[in-house]
mmCIF file with all atom_site columns, C-alpha atoms and ligand atoms in Angstrom:
data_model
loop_
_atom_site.group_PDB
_atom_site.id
_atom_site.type_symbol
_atom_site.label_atom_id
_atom_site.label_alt_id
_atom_site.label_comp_id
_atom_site.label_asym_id
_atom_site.label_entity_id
_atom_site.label_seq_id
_atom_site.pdbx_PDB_ins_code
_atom_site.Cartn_x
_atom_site.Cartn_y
_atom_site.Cartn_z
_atom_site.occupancy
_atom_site.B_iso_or_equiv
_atom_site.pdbx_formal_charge
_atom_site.auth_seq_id
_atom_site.auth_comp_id
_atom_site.auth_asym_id
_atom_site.auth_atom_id
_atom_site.pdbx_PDB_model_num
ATOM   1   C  CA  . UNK A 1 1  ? 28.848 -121.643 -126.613 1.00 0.00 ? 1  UNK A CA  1
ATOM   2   C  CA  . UNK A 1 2  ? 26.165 -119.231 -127.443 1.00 0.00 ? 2  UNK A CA  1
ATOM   3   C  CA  . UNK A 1 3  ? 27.212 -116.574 -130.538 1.00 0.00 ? 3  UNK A CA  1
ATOM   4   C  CA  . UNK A 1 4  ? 28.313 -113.392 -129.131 1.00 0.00 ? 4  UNK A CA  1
ATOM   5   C  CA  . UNK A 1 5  ? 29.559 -114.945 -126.049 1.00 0.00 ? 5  UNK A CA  1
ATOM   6   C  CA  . UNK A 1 6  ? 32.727 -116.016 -127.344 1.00 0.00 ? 6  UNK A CA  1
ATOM   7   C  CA  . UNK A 1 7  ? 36.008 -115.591 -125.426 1.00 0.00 ? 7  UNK A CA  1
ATOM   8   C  CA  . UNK A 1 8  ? 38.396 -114.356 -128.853 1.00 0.00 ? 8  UNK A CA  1
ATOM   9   C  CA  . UNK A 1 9  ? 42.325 -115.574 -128.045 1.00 0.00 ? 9  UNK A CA  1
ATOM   10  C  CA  . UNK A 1 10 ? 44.988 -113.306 -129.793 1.00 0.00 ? 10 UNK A CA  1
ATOM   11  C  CA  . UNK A 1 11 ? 45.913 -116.191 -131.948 1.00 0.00 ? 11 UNK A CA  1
ATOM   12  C  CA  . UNK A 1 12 ? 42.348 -117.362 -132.949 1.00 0.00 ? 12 UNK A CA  1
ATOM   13  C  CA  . UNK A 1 13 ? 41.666 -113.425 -133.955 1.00 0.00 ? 13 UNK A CA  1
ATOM   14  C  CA  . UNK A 1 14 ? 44.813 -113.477 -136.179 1.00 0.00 ? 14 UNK A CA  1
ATOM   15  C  CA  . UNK A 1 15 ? 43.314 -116.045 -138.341 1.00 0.00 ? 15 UNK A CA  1
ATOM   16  C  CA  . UNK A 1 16 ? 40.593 -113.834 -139.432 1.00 0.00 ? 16 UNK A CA  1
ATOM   17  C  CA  . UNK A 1 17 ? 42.495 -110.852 -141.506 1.00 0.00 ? 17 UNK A CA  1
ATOM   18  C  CA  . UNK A 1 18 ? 41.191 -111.521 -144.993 1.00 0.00 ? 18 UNK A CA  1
ATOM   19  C  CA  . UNK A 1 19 ? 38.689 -109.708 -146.669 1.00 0.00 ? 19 UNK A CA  1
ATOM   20  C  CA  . UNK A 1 20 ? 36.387 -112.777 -147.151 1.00 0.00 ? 20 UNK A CA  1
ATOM   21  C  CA  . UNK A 1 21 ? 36.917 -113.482 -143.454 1.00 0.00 ? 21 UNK A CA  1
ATOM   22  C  CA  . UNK A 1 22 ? 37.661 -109.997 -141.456 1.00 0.00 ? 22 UNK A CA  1
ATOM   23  C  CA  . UNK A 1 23 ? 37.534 -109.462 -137.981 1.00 0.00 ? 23 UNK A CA  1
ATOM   24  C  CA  . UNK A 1 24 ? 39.170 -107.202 -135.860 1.00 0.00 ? 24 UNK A CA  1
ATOM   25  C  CA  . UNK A 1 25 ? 39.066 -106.207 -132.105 1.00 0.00 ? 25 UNK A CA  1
ATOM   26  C  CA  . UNK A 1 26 ? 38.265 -102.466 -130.220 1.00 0.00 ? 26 UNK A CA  1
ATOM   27  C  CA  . UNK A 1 27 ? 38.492 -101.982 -126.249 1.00 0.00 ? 27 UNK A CA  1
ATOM   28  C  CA  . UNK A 1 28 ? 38.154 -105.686 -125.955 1.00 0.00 ? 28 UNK A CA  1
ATOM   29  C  CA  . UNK A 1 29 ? 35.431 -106.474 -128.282 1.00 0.00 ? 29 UNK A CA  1
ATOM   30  C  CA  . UNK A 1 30 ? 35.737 -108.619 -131.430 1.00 0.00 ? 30 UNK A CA  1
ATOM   31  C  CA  . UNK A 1 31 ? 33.753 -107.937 -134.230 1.00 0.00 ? 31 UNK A CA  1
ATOM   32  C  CA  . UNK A 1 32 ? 33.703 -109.341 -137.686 1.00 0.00 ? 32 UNK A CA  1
ATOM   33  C  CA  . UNK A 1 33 ? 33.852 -106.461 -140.536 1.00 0.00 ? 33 UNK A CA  1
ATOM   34  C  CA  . UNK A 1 34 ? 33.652 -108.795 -143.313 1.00 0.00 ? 34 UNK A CA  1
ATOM   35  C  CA  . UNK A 1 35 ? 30.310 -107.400 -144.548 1.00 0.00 ? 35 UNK A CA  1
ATOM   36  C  CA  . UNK A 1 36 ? 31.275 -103.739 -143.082 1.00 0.00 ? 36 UNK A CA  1
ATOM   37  C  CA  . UNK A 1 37 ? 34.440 -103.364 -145.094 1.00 0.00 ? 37 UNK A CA  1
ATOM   38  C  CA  . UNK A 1 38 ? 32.351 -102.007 -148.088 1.00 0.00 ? 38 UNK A CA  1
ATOM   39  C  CA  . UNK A 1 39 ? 30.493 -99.814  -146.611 1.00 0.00 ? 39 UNK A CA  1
ATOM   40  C  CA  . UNK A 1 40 ? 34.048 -98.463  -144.936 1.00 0.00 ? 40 UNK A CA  1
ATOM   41  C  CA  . UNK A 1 41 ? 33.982 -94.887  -145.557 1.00 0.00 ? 41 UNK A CA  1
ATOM   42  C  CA  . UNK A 1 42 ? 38.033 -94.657  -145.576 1.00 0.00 ? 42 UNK A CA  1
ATOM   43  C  CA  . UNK A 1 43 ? 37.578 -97.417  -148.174 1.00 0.00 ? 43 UNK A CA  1
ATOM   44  C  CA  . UNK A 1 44 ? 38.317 -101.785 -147.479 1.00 0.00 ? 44 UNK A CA  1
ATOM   45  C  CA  . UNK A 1 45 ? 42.466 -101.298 -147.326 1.00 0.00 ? 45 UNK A CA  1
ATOM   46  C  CA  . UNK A 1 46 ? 42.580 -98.618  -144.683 1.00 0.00 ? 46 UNK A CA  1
ATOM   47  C  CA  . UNK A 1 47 ? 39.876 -100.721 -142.408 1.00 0.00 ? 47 UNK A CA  1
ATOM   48  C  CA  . UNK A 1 48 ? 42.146 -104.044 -143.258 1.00 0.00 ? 48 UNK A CA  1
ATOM   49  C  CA  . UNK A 1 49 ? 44.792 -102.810 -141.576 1.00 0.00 ? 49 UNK A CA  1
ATOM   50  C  CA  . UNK A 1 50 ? 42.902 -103.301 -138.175 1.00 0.00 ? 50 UNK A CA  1
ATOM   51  C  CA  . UNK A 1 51 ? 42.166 -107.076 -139.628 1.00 0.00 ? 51 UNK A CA  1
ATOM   52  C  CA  . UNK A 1 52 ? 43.425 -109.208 -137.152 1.00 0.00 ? 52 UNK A CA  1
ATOM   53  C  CA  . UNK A 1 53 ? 44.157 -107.538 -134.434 1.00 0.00 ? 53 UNK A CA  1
ATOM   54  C  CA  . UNK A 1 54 ? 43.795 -105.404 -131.920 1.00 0.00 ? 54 UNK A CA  1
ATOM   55  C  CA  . UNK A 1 55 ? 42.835 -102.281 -133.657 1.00 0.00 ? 55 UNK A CA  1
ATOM   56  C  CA  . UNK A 1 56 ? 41.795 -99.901  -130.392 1.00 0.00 ? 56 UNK A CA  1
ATOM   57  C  CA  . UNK A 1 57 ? 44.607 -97.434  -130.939 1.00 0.00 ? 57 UNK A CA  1
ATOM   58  C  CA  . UNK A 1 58 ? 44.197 -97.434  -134.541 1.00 0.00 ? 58 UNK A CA  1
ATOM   59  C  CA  . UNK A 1 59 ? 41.165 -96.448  -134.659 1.00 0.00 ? 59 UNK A CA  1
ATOM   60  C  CA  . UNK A 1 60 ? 41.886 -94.073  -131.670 1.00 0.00 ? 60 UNK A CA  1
ATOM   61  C  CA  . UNK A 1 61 ? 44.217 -92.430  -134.033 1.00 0.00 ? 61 UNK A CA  1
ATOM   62  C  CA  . UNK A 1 62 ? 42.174 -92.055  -137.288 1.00 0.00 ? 62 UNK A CA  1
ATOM   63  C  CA  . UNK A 1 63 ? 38.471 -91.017  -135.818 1.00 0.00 ? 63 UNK A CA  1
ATOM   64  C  CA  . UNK A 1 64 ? 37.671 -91.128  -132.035 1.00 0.00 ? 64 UNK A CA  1
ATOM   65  C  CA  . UNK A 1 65 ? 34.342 -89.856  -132.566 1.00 0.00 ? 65 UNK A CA  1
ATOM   66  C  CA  . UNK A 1 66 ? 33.143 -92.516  -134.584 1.00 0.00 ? 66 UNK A CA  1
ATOM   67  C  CA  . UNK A 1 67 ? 30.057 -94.743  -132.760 1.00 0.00 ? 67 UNK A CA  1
ATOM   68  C  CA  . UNK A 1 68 ? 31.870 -98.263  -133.787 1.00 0.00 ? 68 UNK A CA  1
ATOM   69  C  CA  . UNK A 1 69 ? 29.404 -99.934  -131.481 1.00 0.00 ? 69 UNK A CA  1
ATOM   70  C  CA  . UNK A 1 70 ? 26.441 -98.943  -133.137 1.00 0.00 ? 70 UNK A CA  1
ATOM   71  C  CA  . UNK A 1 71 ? 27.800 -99.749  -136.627 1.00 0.00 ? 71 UNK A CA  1
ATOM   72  C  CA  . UNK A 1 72 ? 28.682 -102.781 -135.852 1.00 0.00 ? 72 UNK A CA  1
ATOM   73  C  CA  . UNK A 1 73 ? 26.158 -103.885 -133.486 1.00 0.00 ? 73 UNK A CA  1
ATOM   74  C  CA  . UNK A 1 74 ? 25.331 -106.859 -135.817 1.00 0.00 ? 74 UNK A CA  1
ATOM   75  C  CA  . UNK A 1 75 ? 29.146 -108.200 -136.436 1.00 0.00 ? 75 UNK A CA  1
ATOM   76  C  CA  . UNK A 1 76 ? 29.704 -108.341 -132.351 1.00 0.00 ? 76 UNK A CA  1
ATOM   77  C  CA  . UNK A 1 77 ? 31.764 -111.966 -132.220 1.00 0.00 ? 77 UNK A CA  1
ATOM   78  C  CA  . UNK A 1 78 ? 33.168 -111.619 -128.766 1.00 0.00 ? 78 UNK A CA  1
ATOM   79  C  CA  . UNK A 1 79 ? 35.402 -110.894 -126.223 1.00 0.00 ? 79 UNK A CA  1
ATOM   80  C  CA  . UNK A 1 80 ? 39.354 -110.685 -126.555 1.00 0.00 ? 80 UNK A CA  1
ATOM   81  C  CA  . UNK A 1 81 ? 41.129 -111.966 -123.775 1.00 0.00 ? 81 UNK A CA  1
ATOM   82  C  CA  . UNK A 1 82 ? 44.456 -112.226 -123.103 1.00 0.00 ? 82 UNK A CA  1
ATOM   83  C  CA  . UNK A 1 83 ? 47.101 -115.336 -124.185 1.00 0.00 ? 83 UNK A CA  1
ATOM   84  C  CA  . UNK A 1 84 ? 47.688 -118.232 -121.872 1.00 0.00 ? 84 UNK A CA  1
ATOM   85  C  CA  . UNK A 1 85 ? 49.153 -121.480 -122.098 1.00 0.00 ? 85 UNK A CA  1
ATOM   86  C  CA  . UNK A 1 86 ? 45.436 -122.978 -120.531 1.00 0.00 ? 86 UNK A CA  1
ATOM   87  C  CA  . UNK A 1 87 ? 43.444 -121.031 -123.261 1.00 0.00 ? 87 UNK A CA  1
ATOM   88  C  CA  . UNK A 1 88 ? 46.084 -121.439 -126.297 1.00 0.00 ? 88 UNK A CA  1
HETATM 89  C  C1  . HEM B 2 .  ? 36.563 -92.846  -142.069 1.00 0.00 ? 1  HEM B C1  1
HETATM 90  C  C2  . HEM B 2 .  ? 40.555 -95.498  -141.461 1.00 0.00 ? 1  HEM B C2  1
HETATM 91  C  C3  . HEM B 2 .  ? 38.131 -98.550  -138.630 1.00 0.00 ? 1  HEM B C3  1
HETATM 92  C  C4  . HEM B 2 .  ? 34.050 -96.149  -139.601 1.00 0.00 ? 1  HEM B C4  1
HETATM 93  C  C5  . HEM B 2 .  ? 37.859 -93.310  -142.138 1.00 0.00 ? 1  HEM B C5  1
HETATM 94  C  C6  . HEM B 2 .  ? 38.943 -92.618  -142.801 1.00 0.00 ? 1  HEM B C6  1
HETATM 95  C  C7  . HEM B 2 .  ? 40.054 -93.362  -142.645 1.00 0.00 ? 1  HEM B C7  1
HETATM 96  C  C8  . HEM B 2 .  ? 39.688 -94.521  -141.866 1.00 0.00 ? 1  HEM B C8  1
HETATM 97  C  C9  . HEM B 2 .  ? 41.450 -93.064  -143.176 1.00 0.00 ? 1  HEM B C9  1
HETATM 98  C  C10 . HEM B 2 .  ? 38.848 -91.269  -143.499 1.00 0.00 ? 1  HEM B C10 1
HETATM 99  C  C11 . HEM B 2 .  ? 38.289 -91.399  -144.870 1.00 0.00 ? 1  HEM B C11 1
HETATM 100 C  C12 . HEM B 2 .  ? 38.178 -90.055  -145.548 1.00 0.00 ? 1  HEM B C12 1
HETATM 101 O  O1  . HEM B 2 .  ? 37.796 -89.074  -144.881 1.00 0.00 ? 1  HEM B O1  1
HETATM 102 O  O2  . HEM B 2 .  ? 38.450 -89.986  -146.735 1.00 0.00 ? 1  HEM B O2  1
HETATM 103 C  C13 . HEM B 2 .  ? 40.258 -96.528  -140.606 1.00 0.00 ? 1  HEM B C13 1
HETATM 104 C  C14 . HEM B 2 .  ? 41.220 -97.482  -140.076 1.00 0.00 ? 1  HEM B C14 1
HETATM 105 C  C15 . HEM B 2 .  ? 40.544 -98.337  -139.290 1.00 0.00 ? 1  HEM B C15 1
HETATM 106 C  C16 . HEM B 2 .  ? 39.143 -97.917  -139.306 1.00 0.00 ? 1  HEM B C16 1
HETATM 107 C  C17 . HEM B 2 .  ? 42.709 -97.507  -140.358 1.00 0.00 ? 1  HEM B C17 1
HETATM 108 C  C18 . HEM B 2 .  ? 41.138 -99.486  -138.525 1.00 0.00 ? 1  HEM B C18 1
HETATM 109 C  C19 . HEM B 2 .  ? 40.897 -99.698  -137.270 1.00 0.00 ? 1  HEM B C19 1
HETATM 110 C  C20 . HEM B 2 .  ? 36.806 -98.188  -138.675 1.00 0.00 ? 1  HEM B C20 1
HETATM 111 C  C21 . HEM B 2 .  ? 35.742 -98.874  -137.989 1.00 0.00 ? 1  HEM B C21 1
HETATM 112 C  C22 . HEM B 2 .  ? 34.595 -98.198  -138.278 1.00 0.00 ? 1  HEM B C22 1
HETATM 113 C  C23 . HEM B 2 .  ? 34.939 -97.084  -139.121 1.00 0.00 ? 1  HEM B C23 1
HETATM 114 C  C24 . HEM B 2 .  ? 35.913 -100.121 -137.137 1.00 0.00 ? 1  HEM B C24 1
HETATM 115 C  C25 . HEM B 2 .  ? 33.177 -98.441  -137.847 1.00 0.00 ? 1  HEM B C25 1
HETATM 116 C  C26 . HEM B 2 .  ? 32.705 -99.589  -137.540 1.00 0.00 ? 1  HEM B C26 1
HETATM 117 C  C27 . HEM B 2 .  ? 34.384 -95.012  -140.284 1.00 0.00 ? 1  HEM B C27 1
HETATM 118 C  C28 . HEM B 2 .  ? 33.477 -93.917  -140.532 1.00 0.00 ? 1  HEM B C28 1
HETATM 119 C  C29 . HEM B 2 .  ? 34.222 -92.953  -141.224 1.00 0.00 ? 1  HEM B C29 1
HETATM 120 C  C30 . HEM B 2 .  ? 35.549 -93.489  -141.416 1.00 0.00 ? 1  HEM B C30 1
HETATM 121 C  C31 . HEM B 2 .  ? 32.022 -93.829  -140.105 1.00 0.00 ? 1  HEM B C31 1
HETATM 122 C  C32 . HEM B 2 .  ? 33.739 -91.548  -141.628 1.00 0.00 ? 1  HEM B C32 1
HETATM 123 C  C33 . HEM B 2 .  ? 34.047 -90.687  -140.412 1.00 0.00 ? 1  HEM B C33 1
HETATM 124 C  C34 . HEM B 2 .  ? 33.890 -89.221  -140.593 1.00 0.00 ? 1  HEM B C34 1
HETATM 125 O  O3  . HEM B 2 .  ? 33.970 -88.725  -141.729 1.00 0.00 ? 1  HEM B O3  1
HETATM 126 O  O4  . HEM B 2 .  ? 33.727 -88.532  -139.557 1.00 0.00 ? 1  HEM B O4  1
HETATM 127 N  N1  . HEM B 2 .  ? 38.344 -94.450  -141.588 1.00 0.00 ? 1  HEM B N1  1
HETATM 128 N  N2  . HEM B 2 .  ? 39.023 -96.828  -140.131 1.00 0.00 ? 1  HEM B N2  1
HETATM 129 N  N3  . HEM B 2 .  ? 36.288 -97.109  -139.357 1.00 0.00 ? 1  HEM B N3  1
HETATM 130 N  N4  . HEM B 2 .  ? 35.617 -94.733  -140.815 1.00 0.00 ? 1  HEM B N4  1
HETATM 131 FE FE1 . HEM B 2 .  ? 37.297 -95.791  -140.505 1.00 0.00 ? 1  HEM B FE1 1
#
């Protein structure tokens, strides 16, 4: 499967919510913030606690206006989709 094409699973995302391995998902996209999460301007912590999971109201919450896609144009992983028994 071709990078960036990736269908993400709920329970494969999960895995990733350290800071050497960081990813975290917004309106269905997956994106891995390992290299991001210094440059974080609310500092590493407060982005690790989207690490993992799905972090769209989260990040609703804290800054809306914030062009995520942009930023993180580079760190794109995937799609999330949702948990099944065929895909899990
Ligand atoms: C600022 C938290 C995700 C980019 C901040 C601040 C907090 C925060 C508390 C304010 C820092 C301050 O003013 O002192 C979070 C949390 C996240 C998250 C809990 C979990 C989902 C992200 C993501 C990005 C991002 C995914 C971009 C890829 C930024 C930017 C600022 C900022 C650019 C500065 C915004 C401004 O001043 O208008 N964040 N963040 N954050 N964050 Fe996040």
């Amino acid at each position: 499967v071709q990078a960036g094409h990736l269908a993400i699973t709920p329970t494969e995302l999960a895995k990733h919510n350290k800071l050497s391995d960081a990813w975290l998902s917004i309106r269905g996209r997956v994106f891995n913030i390992t290299a991001y999460l210094p440059f974080h301007p609310g500092g590493p912590e407060e982005l690790m606690r989207g690490a993992g999971k799905d972090a769209t109201s989260l990040f609703e919450e804290v800054h809306p206006w914030v062009n995520y896609e942009s930023i993180l144009q580079k760190c794109f992983v995937g799609h999330l989709v949702p948990l099944s028994p065929s895909k899990d």
